[in-house]
mmCIF file of C-alpha atoms in Angstrom:
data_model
loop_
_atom_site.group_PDB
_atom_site.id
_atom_site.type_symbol
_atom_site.label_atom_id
_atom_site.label_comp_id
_atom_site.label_asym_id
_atom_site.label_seq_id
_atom_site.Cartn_x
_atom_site.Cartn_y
_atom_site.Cartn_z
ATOM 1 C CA UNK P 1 68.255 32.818 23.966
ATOM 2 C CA UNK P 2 65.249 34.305 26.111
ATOM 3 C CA UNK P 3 61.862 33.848 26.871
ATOM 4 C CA UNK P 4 59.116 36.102 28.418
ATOM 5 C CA UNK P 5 57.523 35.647 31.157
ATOM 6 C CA UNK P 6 54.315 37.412 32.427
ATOM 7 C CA UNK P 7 53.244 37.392 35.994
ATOM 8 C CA UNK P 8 49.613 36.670 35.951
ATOM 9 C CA UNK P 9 47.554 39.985 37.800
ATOM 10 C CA UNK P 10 50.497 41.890 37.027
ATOM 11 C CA UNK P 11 48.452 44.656 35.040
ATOM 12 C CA UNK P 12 51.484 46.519 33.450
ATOM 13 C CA UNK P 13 53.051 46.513 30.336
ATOM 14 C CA UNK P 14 56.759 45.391 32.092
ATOM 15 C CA UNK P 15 58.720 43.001 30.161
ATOM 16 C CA UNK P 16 61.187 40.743 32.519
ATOM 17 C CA UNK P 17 63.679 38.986 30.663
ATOM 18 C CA UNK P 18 65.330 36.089 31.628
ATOM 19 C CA UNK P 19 68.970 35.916 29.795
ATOM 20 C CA UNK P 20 70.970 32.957 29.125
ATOM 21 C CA UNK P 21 73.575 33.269 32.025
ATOM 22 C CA UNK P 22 70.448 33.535 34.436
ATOM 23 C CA UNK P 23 70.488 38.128 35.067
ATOM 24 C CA UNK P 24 67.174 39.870 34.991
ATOM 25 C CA UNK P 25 67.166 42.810 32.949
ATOM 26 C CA UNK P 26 64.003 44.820 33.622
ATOM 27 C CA UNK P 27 62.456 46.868 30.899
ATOM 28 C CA UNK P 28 62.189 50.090 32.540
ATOM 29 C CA UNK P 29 60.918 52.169 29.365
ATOM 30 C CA UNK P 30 57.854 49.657 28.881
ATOM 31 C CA UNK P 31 56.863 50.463 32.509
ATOM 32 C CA UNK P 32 56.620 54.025 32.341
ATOM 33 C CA UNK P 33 54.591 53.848 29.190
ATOM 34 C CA UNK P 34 52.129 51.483 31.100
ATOM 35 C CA UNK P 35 52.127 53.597 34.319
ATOM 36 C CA UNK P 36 50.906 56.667 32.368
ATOM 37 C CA UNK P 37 48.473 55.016 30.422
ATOM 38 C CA UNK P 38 47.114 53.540 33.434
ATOM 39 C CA UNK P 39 47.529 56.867 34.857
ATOM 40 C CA UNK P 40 45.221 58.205 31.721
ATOM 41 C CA UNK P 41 42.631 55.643 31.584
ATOM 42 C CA UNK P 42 42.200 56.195 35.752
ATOM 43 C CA UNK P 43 41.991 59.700 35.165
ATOM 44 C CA UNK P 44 39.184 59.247 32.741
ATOM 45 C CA UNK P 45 36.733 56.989 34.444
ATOM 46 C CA UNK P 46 37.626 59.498 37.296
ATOM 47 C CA UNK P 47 36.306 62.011 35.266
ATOM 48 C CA UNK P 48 32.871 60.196 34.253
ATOM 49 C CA UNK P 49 32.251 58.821 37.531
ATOM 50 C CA UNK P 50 32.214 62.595 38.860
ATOM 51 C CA UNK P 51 30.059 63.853 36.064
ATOM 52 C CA UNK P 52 27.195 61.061 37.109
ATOM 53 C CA UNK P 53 27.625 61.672 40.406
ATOM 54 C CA UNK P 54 26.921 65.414 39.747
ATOM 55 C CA UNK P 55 23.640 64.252 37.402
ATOM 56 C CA UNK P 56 22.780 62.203 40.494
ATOM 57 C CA UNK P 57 23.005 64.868 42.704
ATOM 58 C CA UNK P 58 21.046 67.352 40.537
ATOM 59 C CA UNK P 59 18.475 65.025 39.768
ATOM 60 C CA UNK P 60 17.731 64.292 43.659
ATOM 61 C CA UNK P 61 18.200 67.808 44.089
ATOM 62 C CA UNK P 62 15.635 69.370 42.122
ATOM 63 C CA UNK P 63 11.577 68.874 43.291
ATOM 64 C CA UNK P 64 9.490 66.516 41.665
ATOM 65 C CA UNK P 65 7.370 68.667 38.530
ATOM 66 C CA UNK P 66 3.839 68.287 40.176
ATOM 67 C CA UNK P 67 2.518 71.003 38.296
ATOM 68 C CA UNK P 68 2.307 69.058 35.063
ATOM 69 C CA UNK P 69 0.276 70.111 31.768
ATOM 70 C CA UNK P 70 -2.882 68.056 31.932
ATOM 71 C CA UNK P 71 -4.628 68.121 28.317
ATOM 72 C CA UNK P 72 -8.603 67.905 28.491
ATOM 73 C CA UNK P 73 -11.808 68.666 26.790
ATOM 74 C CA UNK P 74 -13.443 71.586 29.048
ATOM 75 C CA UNK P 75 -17.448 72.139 28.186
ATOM 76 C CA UNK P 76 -17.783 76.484 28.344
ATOM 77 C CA UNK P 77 -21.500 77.254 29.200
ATOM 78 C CA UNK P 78 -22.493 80.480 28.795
ATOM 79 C CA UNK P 79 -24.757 82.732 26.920
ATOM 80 C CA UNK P 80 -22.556 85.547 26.581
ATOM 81 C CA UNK P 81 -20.465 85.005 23.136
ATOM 82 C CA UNK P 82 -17.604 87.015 24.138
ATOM 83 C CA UNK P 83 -17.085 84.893 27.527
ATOM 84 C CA UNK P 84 -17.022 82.098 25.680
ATOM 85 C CA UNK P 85 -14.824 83.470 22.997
ATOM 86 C CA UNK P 86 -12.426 84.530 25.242
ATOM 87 C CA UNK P 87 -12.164 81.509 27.562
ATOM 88 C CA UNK P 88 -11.643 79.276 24.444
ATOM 89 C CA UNK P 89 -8.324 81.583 23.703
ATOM 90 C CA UNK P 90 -7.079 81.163 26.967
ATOM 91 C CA UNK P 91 -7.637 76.831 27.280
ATOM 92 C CA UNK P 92 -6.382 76.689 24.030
ATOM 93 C CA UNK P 93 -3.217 78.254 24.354
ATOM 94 C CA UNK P 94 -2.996 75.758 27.499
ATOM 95 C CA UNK P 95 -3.360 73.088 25.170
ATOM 96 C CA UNK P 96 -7.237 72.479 26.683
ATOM 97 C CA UNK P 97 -9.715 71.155 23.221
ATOM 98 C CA UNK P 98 -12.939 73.595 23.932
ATOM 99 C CA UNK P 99 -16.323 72.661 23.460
ATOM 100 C CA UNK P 100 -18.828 75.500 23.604
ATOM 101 C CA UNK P 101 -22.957 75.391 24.667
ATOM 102 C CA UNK P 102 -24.690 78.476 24.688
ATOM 103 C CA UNK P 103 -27.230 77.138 26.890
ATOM 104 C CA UNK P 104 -27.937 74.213 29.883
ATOM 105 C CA UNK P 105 -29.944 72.114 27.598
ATOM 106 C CA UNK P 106 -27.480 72.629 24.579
ATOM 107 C CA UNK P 107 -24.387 71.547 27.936
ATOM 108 C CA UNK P 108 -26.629 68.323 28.031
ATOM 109 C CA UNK P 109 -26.826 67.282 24.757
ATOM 110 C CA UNK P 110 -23.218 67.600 24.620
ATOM 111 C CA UNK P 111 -22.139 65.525 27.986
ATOM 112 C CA UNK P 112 -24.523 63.012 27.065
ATOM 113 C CA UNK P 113 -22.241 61.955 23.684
ATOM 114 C CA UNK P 114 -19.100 63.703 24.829
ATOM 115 C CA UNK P 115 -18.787 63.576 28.500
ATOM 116 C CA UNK P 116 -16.380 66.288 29.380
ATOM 117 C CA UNK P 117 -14.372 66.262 32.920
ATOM 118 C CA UNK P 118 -14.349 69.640 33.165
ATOM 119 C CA UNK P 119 -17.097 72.304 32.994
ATOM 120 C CA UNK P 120 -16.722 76.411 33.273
ATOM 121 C CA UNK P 121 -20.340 77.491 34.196
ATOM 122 C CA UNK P 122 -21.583 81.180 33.742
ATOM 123 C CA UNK P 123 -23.226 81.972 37.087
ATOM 124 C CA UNK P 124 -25.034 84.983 35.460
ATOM 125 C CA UNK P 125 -27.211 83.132 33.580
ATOM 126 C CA UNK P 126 -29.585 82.316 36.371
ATOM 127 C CA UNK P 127 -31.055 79.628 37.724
ATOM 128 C CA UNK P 128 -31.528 76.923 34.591
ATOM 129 C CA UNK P 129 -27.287 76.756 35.392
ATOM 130 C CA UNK P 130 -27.610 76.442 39.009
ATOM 131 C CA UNK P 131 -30.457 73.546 37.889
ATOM 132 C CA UNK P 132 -27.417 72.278 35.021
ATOM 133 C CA UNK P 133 -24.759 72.396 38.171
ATOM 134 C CA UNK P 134 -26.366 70.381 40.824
ATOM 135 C CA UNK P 135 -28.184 68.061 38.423
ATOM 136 C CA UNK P 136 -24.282 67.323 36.975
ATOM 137 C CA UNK P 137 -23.086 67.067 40.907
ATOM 138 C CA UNK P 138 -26.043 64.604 41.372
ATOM 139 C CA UNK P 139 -25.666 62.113 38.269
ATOM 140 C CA UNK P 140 -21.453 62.444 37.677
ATOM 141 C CA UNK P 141 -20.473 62.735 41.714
ATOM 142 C CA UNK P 142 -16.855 63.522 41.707
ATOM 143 C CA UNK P 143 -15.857 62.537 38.301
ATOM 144 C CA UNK P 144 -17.094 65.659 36.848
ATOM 145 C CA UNK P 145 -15.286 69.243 38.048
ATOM 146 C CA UNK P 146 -17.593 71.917 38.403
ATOM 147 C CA UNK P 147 -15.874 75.678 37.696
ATOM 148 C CA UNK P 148 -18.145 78.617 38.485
ATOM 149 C CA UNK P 149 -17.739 82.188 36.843
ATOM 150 C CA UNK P 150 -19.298 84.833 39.079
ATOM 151 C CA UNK P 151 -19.079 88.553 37.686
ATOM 152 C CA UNK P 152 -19.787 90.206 40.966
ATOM 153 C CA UNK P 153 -18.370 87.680 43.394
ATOM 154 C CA UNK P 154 -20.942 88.465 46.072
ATOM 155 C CA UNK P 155 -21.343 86.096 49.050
ATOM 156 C CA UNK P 156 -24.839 85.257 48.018
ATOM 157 C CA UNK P 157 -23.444 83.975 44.141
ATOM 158 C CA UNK P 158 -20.166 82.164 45.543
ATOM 159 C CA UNK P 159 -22.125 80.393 48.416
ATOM 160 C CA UNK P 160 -25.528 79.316 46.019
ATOM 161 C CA UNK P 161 -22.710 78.048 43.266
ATOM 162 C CA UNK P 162 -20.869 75.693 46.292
ATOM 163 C CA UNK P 163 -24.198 75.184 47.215
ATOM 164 C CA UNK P 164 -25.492 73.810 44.005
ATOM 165 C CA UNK P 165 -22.382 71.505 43.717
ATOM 166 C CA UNK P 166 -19.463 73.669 41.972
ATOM 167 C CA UNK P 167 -15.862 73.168 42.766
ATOM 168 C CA UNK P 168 -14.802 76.429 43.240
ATOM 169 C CA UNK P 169 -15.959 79.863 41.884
ATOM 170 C CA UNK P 170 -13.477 82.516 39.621
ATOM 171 C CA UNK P 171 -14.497 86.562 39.207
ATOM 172 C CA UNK P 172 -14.865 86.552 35.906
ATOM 173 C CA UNK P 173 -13.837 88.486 34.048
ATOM 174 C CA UNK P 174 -10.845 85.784 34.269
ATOM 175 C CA UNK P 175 -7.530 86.019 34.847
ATOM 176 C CA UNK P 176 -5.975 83.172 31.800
ATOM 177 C CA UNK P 177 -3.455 82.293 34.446
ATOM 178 C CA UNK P 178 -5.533 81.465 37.246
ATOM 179 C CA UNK P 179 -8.725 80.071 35.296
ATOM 180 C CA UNK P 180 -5.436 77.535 33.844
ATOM 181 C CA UNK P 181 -4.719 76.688 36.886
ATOM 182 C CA UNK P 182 -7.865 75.859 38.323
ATOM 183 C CA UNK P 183 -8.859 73.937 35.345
ATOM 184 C CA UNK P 184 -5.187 71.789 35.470
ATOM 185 C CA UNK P 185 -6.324 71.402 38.976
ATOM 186 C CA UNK P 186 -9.563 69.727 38.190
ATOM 187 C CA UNK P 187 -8.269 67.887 35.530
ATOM 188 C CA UNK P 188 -5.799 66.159 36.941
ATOM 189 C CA UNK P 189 -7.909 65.380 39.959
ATOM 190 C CA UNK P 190 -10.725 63.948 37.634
ATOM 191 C CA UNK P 191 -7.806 61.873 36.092
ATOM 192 C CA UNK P 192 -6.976 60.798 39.177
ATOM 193 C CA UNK P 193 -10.362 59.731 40.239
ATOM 194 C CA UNK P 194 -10.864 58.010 36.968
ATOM 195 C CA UNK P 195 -7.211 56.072 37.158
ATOM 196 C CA UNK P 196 -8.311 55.057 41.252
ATOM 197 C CA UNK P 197 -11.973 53.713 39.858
ATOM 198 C CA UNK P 198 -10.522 51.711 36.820
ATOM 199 C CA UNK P 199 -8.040 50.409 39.242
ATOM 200 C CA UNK P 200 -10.964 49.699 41.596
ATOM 201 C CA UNK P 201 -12.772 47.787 39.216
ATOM 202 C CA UNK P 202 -10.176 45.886 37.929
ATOM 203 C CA UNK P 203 -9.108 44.392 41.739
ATOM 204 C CA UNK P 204 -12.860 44.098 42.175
ATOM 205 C CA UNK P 205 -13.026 41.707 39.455
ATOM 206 C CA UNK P 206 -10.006 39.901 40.002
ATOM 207 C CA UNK P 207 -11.174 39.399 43.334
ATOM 208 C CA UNK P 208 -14.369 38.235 41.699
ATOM 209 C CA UNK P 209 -12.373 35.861 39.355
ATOM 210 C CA UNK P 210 -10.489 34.735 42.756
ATOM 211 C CA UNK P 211 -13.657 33.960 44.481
ATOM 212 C CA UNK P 212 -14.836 32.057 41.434
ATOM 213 C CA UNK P 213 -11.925 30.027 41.249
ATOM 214 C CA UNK P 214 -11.843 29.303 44.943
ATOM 215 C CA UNK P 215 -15.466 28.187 44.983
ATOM 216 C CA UNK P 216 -14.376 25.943 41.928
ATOM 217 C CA UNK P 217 -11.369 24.390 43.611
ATOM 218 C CA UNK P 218 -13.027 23.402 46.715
ATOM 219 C CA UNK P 219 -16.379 22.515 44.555
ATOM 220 C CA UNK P 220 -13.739 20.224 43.173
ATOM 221 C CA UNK P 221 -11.809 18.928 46.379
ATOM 222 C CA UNK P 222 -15.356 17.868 47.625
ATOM 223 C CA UNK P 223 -16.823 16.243 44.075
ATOM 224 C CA UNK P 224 -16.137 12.428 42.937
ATOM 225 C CA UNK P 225 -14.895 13.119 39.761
ATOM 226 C CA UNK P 226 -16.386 9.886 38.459
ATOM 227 C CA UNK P 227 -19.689 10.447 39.270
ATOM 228 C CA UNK P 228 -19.975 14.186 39.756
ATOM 229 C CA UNK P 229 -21.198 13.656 43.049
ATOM 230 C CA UNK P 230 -20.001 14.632 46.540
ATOM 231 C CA UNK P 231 -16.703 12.045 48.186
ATOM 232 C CA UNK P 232 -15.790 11.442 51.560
ATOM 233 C CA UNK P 233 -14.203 14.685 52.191
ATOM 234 C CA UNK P 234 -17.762 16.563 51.524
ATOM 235 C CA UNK P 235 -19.433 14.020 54.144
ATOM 236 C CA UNK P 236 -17.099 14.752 56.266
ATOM 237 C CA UNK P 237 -17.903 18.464 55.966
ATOM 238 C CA UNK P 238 -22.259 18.029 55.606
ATOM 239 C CA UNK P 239 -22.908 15.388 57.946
ATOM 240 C CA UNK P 240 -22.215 16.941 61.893
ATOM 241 C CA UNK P 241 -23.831 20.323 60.532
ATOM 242 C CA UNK P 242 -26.651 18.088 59.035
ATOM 243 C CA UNK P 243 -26.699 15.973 62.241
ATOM 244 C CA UNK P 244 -26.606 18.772 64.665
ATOM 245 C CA UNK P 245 -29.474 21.211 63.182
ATOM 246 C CA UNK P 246 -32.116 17.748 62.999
ATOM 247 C CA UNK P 247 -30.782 17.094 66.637
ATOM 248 C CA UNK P 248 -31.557 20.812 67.996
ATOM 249 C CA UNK P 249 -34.803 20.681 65.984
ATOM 250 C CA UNK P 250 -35.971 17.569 66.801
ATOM 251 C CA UNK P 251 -36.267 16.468 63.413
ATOM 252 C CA UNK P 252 -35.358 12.802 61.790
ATOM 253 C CA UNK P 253 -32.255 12.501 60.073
ATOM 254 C CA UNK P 254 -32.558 9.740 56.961
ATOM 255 C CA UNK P 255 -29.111 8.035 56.141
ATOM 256 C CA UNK P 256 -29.188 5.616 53.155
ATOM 257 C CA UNK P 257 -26.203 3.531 52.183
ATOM 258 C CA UNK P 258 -26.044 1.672 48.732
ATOM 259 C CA UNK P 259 -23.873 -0.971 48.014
ATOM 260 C CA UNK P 260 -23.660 -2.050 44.039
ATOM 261 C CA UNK P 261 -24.064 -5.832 43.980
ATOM 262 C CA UNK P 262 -21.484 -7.849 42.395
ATOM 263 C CA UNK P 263 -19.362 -5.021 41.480
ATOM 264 C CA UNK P 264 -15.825 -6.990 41.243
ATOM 265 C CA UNK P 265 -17.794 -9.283 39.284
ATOM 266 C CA UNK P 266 -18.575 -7.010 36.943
ATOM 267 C CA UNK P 267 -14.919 -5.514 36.417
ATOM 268 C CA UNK P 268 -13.669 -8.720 36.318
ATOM 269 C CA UNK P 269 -15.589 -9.701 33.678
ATOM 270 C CA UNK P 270 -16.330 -7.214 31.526
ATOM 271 C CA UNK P 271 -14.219 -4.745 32.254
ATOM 272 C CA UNK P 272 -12.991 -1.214 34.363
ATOM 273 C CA UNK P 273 -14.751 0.739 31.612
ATOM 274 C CA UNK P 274 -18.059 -0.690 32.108
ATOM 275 C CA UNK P 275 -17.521 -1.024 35.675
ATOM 276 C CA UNK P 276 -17.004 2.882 35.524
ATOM 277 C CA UNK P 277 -19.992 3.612 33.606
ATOM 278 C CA UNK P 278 -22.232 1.056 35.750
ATOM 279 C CA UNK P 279 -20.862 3.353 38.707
ATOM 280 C CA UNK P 280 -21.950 6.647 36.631
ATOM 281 C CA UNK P 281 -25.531 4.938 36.399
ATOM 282 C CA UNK P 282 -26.208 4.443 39.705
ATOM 283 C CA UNK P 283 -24.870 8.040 40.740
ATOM 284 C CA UNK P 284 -27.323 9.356 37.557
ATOM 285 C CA UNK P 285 -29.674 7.678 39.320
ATOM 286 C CA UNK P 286 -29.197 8.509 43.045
ATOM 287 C CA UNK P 287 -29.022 12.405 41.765
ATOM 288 C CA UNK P 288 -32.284 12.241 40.081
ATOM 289 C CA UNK P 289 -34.398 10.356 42.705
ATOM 290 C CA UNK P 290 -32.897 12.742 45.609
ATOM 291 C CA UNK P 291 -34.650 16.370 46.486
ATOM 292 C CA UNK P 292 -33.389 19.762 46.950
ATOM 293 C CA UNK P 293 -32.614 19.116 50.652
ATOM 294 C CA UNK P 294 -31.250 15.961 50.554
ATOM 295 C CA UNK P 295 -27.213 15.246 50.230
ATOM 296 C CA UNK P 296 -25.637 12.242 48.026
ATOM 297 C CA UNK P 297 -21.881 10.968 48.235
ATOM 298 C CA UNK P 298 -19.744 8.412 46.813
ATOM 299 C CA UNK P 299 -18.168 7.712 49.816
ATOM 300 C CA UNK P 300 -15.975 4.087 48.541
ATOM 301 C CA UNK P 301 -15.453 1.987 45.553
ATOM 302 C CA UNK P 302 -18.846 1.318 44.836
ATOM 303 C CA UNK P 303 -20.800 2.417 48.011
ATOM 304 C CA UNK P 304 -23.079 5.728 48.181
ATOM 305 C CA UNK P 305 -24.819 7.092 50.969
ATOM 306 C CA UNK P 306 -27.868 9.438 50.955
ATOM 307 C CA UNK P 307 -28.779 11.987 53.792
ATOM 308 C CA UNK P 308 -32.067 12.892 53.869
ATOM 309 C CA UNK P 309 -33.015 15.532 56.449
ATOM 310 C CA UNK P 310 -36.912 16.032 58.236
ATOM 311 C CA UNK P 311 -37.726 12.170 56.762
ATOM 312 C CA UNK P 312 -39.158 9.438 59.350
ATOM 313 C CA UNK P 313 -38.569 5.576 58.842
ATOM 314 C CA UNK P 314 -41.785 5.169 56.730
ATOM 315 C CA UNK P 315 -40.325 7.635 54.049
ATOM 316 C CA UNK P 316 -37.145 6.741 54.173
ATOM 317 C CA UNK P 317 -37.886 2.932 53.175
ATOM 318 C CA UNK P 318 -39.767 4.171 50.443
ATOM 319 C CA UNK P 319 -37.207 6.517 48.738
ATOM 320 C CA UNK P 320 -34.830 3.500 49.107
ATOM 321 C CA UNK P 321 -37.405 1.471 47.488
ATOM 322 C CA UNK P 322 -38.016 3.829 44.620
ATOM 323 C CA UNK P 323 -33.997 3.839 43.616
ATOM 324 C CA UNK P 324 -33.508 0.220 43.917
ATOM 325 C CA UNK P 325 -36.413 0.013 41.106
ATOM 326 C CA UNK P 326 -34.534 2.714 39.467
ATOM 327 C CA UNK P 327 -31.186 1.258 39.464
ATOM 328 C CA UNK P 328 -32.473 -2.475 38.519
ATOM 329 C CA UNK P 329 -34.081 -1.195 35.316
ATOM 330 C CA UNK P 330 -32.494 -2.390 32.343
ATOM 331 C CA UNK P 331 -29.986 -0.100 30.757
ATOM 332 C CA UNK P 332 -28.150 0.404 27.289
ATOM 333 C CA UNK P 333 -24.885 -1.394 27.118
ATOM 334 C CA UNK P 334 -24.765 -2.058 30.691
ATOM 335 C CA UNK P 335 -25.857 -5.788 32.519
ATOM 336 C CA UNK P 336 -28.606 -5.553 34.847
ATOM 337 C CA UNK P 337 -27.825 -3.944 38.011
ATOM 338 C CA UNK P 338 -28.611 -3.991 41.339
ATOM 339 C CA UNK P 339 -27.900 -2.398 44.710
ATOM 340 C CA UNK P 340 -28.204 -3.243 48.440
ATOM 341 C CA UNK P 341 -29.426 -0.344 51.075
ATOM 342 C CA UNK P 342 -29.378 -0.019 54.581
ATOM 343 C CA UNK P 343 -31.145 2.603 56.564
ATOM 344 C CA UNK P 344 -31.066 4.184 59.469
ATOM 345 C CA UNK P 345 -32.947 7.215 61.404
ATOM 346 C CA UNK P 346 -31.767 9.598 63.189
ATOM 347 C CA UNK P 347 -30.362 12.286 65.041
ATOM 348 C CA UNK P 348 -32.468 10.946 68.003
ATOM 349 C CA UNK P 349 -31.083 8.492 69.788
ATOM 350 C CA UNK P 350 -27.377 8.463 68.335
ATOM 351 C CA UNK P 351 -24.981 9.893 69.910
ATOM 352 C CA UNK P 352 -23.029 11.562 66.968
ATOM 353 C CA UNK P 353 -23.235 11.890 63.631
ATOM 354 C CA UNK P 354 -20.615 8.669 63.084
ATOM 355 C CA UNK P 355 -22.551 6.211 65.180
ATOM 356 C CA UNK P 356 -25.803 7.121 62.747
ATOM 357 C CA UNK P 357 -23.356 6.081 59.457
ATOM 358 C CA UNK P 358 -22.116 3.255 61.529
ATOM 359 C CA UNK P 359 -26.128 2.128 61.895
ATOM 360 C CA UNK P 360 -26.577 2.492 58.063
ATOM 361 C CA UNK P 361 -23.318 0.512 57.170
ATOM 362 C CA UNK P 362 -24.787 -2.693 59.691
ATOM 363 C CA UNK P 363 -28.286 -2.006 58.501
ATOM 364 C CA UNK P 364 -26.767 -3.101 54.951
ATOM 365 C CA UNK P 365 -24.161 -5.620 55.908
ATOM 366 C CA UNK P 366 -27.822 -7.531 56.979
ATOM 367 C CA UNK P 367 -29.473 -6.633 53.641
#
């Protein structure tokens, strides 16, 4: 009787057999033919590893192809039929589409539907295309490249076309390989320019949309999201700015603190919805009686305080006055309400912008 056994990791093909009176008898034969498949299947992966490795190689080997075929419209102006004739062979072949305008105004009518990147201007044709060339320069910037053809080449042609706003200037006639050149030049930098101010505009209004959001988020942190007006953490931000510019100006600093009467009654009784909405109509209230300049918080359960800056006793009395009435008018689905104020004038005579809140909050504990 025997049984096989396999040595786990073992990784060949060898068969040890365990006999009945306890010898080993190794299967030699079944080795060999694991060894040279092993052998085989090394040799292989050997092989593939060293033909990536030679891709690899090549590939970091060889430049980057920076002289790539750029495909674009290019506007010919020129009055001469044959120029044009023959510079449309030469962009073609390049793979360049060709649009043709025998004259400046004729070049305009076409940019204005078209827009071409690229335009080959005929320098002979006097000054209307040195007028078509800087007025292109002026409106397009560097979006647009300029190509001048000069037949004569003379200092006085080259340095009026740069002049005017052209990109460069060609003898013509052209040589097809370097006129292809140039234009793949300009082309590609036009592309370039055009990628760079999409890209521009789309981080501009992201960062627009950032701003936005920011503003609305820390709107938010400082808004009491029952009432829509400001909480304790926009007080907290308004009131020592507030309190400092009266103090340095010399002018009175209002602070008005409302207290809803029976407020526990009411939520007790009939309920935390109409206690919420009693809450809403005193803040409705308190937004509509206060001016431009003047600030309003729900600064605790039902308390509210109102800073109103450049406003004397007198005035202050009477805007506290006027929302009282406001508040205690009767109101749809809603018992009659009613509010307690305190007020208190400052900067004056405070010390900082707490003790003047502190003077409010007394000024309506005695109310």
């Amino acid at each position: 009787m025997r049984a096989v056994v396999r040595p786990p990791g073992l990784g060949l093909r060898e068969r040890v057999h365990a006999l009945a009176d306890g010898r080993l008898e190794n299967d030699w034969k079944a080795a060999i033919e694991s060894l040279d498949l092993l052998r085989a299947v090394g040799m292989k992966a050997r092989r593939e590893i060293d033909a990536e490795f030679d891709r690899l190689r090549r590939a970091l080997a060889a430049p980057p192809l920076l002289i790539d075929p750029v495909a674009e419209q290019v506007l010919v102006v020129s009055q001469d039929a044959g120029l044009r004739a023959g510079l449309r062979q030469a962009l073609q072949s390049a793979g360049h589409a060709v649009v043709e305008a025998a004259t400046p105004a004729a070049a305009t009518k076409i940019l204005q539907v078209q827009g071409s990147r690229v335009v080959v201007l005929d320098w002979a044709d006097g000054s209307e295309m040195t007028a078509l060339c800087r007025s292109l320069r002026q409106e397009q910037g560097p979006r647009v490249y300029l190509l001048a053809l000069s037949r004569g080449m003379d200092e006085h042609s080259v340095l009026s076309a740069l002049d005017a706003g052209a990109n460069d200037v060609l003898s013509a006639p052209v040589l097809p390989q370097m006129l292809i050149a140039k234009i793949q030049t300009g082309a590609r930098a036009t592309r370039v320019l055009a990628a760079a101010e999409v890209e521009r505009s789309h981080s501009q209004r992201t960062q627009r949309s950032l701003e936005l959001r920011n503003a609305e988020l820390l709107q938010a942190a400082g808004t009491d999201e029952l009432t829509g007006l400001g909480n304790r953490r926009a007080l907290d931000g308004y009131l020592p700015m507030t309190f400092a510019q009266a103090l340095s100006e010399g002018h009175p600093l209002a602070c008005l603190m409302f207290d809803l009467d029976e407020f526990k009654v009411i939520n007790d009784r009939l309920g935390h919805d109409v206690g919420d909405q009693a809450l809403r109509a005193v803040g409705l209230v308190l937004r509509q009686q206060s001016r431009g300049m003047d600030f309003v918080a729900r600064v605790g359960g039902e308390e509210f305080i109102m800073l109103c800056p450049q406003t004397g006793e007198e005035a202050a009395l009477r805007i506290a006055e006027r929302i009282r009435l406001a508040i205690a008018a009767p109101q749809p689905d809603l018992p009659l309400l009613s509010v307690s104020v305190g007020v208190a004038v400052g900067a004056a005579g405070y010390p900082d912008a707490a003790s003047l809140i502190r003077a409010a909050d007394q000024a309506l504990l005695q109310a």
